[in-house]
Short mmCIF file of C-alpha atoms and ligand atoms in Angstrom, two decimals:
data_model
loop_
_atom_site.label_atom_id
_atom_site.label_comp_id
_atom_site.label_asym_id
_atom_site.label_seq_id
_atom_site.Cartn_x
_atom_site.Cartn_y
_atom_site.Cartn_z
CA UNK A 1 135.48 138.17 134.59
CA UNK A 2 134.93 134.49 136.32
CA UNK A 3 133.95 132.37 133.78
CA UNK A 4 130.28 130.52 133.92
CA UNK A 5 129.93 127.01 134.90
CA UNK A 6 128.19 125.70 131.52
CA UNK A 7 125.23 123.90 133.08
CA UNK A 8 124.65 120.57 132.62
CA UNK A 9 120.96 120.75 131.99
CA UNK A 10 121.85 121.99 128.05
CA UNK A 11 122.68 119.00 126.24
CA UNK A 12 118.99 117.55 127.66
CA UNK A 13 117.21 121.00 126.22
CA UNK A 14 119.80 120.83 123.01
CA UNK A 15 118.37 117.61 122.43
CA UNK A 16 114.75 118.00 123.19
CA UNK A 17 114.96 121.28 121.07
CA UNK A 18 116.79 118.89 118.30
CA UNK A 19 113.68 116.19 118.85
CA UNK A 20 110.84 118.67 118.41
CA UNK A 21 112.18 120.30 115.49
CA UNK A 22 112.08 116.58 113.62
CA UNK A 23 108.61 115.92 115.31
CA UNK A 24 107.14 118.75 114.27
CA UNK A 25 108.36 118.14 110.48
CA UNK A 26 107.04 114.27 111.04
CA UNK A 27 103.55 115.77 112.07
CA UNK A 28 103.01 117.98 108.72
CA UNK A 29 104.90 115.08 106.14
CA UNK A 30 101.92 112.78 107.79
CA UNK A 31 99.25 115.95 108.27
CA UNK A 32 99.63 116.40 104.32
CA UNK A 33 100.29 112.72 103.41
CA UNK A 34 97.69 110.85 105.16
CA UNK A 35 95.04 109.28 103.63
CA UNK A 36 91.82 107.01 103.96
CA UNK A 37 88.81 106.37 105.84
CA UNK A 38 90.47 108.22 108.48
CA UNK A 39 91.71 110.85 106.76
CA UNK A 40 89.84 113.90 108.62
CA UNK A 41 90.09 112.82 111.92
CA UNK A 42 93.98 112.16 111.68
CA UNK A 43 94.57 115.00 109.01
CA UNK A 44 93.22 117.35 111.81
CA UNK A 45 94.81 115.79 114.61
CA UNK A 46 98.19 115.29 113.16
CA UNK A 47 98.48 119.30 112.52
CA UNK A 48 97.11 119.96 116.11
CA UNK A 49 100.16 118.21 117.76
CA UNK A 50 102.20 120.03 114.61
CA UNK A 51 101.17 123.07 116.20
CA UNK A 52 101.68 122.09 120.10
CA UNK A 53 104.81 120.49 119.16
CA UNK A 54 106.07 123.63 117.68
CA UNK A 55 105.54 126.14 120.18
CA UNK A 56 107.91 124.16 122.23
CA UNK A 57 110.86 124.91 120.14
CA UNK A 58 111.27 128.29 121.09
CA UNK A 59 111.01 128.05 124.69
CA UNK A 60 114.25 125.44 124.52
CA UNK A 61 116.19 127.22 122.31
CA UNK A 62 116.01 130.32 124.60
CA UNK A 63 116.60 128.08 127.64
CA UNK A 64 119.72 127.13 125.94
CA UNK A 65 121.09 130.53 125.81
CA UNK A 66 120.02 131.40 129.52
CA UNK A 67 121.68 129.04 130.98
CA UNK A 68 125.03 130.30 128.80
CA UNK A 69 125.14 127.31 125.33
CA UNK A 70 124.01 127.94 121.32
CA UNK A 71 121.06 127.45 120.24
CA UNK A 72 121.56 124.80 116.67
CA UNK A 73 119.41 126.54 113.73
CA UNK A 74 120.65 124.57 110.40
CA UNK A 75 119.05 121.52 109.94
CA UNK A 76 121.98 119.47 109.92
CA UNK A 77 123.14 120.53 113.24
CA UNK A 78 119.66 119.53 114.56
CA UNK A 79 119.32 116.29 113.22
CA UNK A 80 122.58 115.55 114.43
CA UNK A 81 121.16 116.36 118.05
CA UNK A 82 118.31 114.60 117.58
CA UNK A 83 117.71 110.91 119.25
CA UNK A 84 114.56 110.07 117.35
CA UNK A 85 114.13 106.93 115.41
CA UNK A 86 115.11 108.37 111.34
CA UNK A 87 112.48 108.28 109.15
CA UNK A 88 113.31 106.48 105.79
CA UNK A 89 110.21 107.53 104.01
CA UNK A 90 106.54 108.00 103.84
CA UNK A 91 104.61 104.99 106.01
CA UNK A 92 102.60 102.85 104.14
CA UNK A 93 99.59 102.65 106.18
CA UNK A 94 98.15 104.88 108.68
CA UNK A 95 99.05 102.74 111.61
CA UNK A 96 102.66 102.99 110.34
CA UNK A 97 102.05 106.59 110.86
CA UNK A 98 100.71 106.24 114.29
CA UNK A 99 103.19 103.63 115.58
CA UNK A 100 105.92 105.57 114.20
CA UNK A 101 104.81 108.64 115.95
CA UNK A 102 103.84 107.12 118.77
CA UNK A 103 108.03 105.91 119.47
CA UNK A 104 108.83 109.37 118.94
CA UNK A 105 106.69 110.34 121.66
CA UNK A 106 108.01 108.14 123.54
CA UNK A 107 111.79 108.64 123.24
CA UNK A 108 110.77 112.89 123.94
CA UNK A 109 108.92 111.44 127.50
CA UNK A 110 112.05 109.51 128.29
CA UNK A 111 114.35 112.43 127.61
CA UNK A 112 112.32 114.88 129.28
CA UNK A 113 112.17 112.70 132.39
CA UNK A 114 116.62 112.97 131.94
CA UNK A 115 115.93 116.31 131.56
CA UNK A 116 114.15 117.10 134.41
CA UNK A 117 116.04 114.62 137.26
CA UNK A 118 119.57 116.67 135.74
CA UNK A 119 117.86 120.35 136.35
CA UNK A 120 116.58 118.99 139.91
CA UNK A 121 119.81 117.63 140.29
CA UNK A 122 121.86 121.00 139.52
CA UNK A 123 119.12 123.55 141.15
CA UNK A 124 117.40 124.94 138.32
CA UNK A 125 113.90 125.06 138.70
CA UNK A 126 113.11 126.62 135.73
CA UNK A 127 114.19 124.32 133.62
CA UNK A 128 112.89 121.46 135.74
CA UNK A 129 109.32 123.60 135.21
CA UNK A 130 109.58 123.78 131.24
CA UNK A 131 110.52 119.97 131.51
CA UNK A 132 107.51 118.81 133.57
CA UNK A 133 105.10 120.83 131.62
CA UNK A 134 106.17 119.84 128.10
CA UNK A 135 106.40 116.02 129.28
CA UNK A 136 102.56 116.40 130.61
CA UNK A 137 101.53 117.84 126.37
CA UNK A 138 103.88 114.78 124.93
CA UNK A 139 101.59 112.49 127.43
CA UNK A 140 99.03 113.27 126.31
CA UNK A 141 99.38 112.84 122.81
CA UNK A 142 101.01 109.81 123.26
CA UNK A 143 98.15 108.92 124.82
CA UNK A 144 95.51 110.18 121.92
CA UNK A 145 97.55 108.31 119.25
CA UNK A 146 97.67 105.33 122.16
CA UNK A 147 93.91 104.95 122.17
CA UNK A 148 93.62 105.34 118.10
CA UNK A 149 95.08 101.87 117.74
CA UNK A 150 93.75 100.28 120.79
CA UNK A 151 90.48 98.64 121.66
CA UNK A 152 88.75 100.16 124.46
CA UNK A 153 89.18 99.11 128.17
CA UNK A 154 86.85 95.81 129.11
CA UNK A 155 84.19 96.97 132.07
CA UNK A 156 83.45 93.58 134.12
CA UNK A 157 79.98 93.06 133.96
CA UNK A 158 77.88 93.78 136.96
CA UNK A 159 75.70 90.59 137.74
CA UNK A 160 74.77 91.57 140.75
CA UNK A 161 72.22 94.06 139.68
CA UNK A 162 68.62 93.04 139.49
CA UNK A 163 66.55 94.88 136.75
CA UNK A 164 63.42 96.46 137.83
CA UNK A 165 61.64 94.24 135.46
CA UNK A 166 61.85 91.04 134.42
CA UNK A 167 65.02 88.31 135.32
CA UNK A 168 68.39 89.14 137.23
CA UNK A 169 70.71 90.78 134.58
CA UNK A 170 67.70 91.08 131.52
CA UNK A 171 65.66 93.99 131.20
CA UNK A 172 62.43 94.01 129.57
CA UNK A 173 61.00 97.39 128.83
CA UNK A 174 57.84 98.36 129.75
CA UNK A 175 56.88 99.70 126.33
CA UNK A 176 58.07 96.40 124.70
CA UNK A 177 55.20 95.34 122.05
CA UNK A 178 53.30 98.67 122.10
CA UNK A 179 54.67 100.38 119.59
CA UNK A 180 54.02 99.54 115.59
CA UNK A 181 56.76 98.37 113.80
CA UNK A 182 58.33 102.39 112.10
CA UNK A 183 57.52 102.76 108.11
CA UNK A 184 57.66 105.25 105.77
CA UNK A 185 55.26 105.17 103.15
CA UNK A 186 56.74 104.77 99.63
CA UNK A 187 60.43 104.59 101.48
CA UNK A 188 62.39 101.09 99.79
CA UNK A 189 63.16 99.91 103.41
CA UNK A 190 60.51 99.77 105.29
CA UNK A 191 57.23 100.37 102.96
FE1 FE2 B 1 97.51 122.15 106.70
#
């Protein structure tokens, strides 16, 4: 029996199966760790990329096989594979947690990008397809845990405009001065 060409697309899914397997442990260690004035929102968020994350596991070990290599199971094997930054322990703050996260993402986007130019490269759409659609998911939550530590974009101010009433660029409304000041009898605020 000819023997099969091992393609050259399996060390970029061994690896990317390597790198979610780690991810996906980072997620819960900071889903169950995390803590603050955040804590919901991230608690919640970190175990919805857990979950996204881990559903890509599978599809890259079978890949693997397909296209004729192992899939690694233990988890020395895979964090041998993997080409995330280690983590030496818990973060200390939660921005740790999303910085830290946030490099992982970004070392999966660049390796998926590999991935996808080699199975162009040696005709194999279908793992050129699994590439481009988990790069799009790691986008994206790059991109969530992007905008949770930056300040939002800066809209230039339109000075053009000329308010209906009053000056160019104030607004006066109409009902200004009509209304009583708001109180609530008895409340400590405003009574
Ligand atoms: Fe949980």
């Amino acid at each position: 029996m000819p023997r099969v060409r091992p393609s050259p697309v399996i060390p970029h899914l061994a690896r990317e199966q390597a790198n979610a397997v780690e991810l996906y442990l980072q997620y819960k260690g900071y889903h169950w760790n995390v803590a603050g004035p955040w804590f919901r929102d991230l608690h919640l968020l970190f175990d919805e990329h857990a979950g996204t994350v881990f559903e890509m596991i599978d599809p890259l070990a079978e890949r693997q096989r397909m296209l004729g290599g192992a899939a690694a199971y233990t988890l020395e094997s895979v964090h041998r594979a993997s080409t995330l930054p280690r983590e030496t322990g818990l973060p200390s703050t939660t921005r740790e947690m999303l910085e830290r996260l946030l490099a992982a993402h970004r070392v999966i986007i660049e390796g998926m990008h590999e991935g996808f130019k080699a199975a162009e490269h040696d005709g194999d759409p279908g793992s050129a397809d699994v590439f481009a659609r988990f790069v799009q998911a790691h986008e994206k939550m790059e991109w969530f845990l992007r905008e949770l530590v930056s300040e939002p974009p800066q809209i230039p101010e339109d000075t053009t405009r000329t308010s209906p009433v009053g000056e160019k660029g104030t607004f006066t409304s109409p009902l200004a001065g009509s209304h009583p000041p708001t109180t609530f009898p008895g409340h400590p605020l405003t009574s």
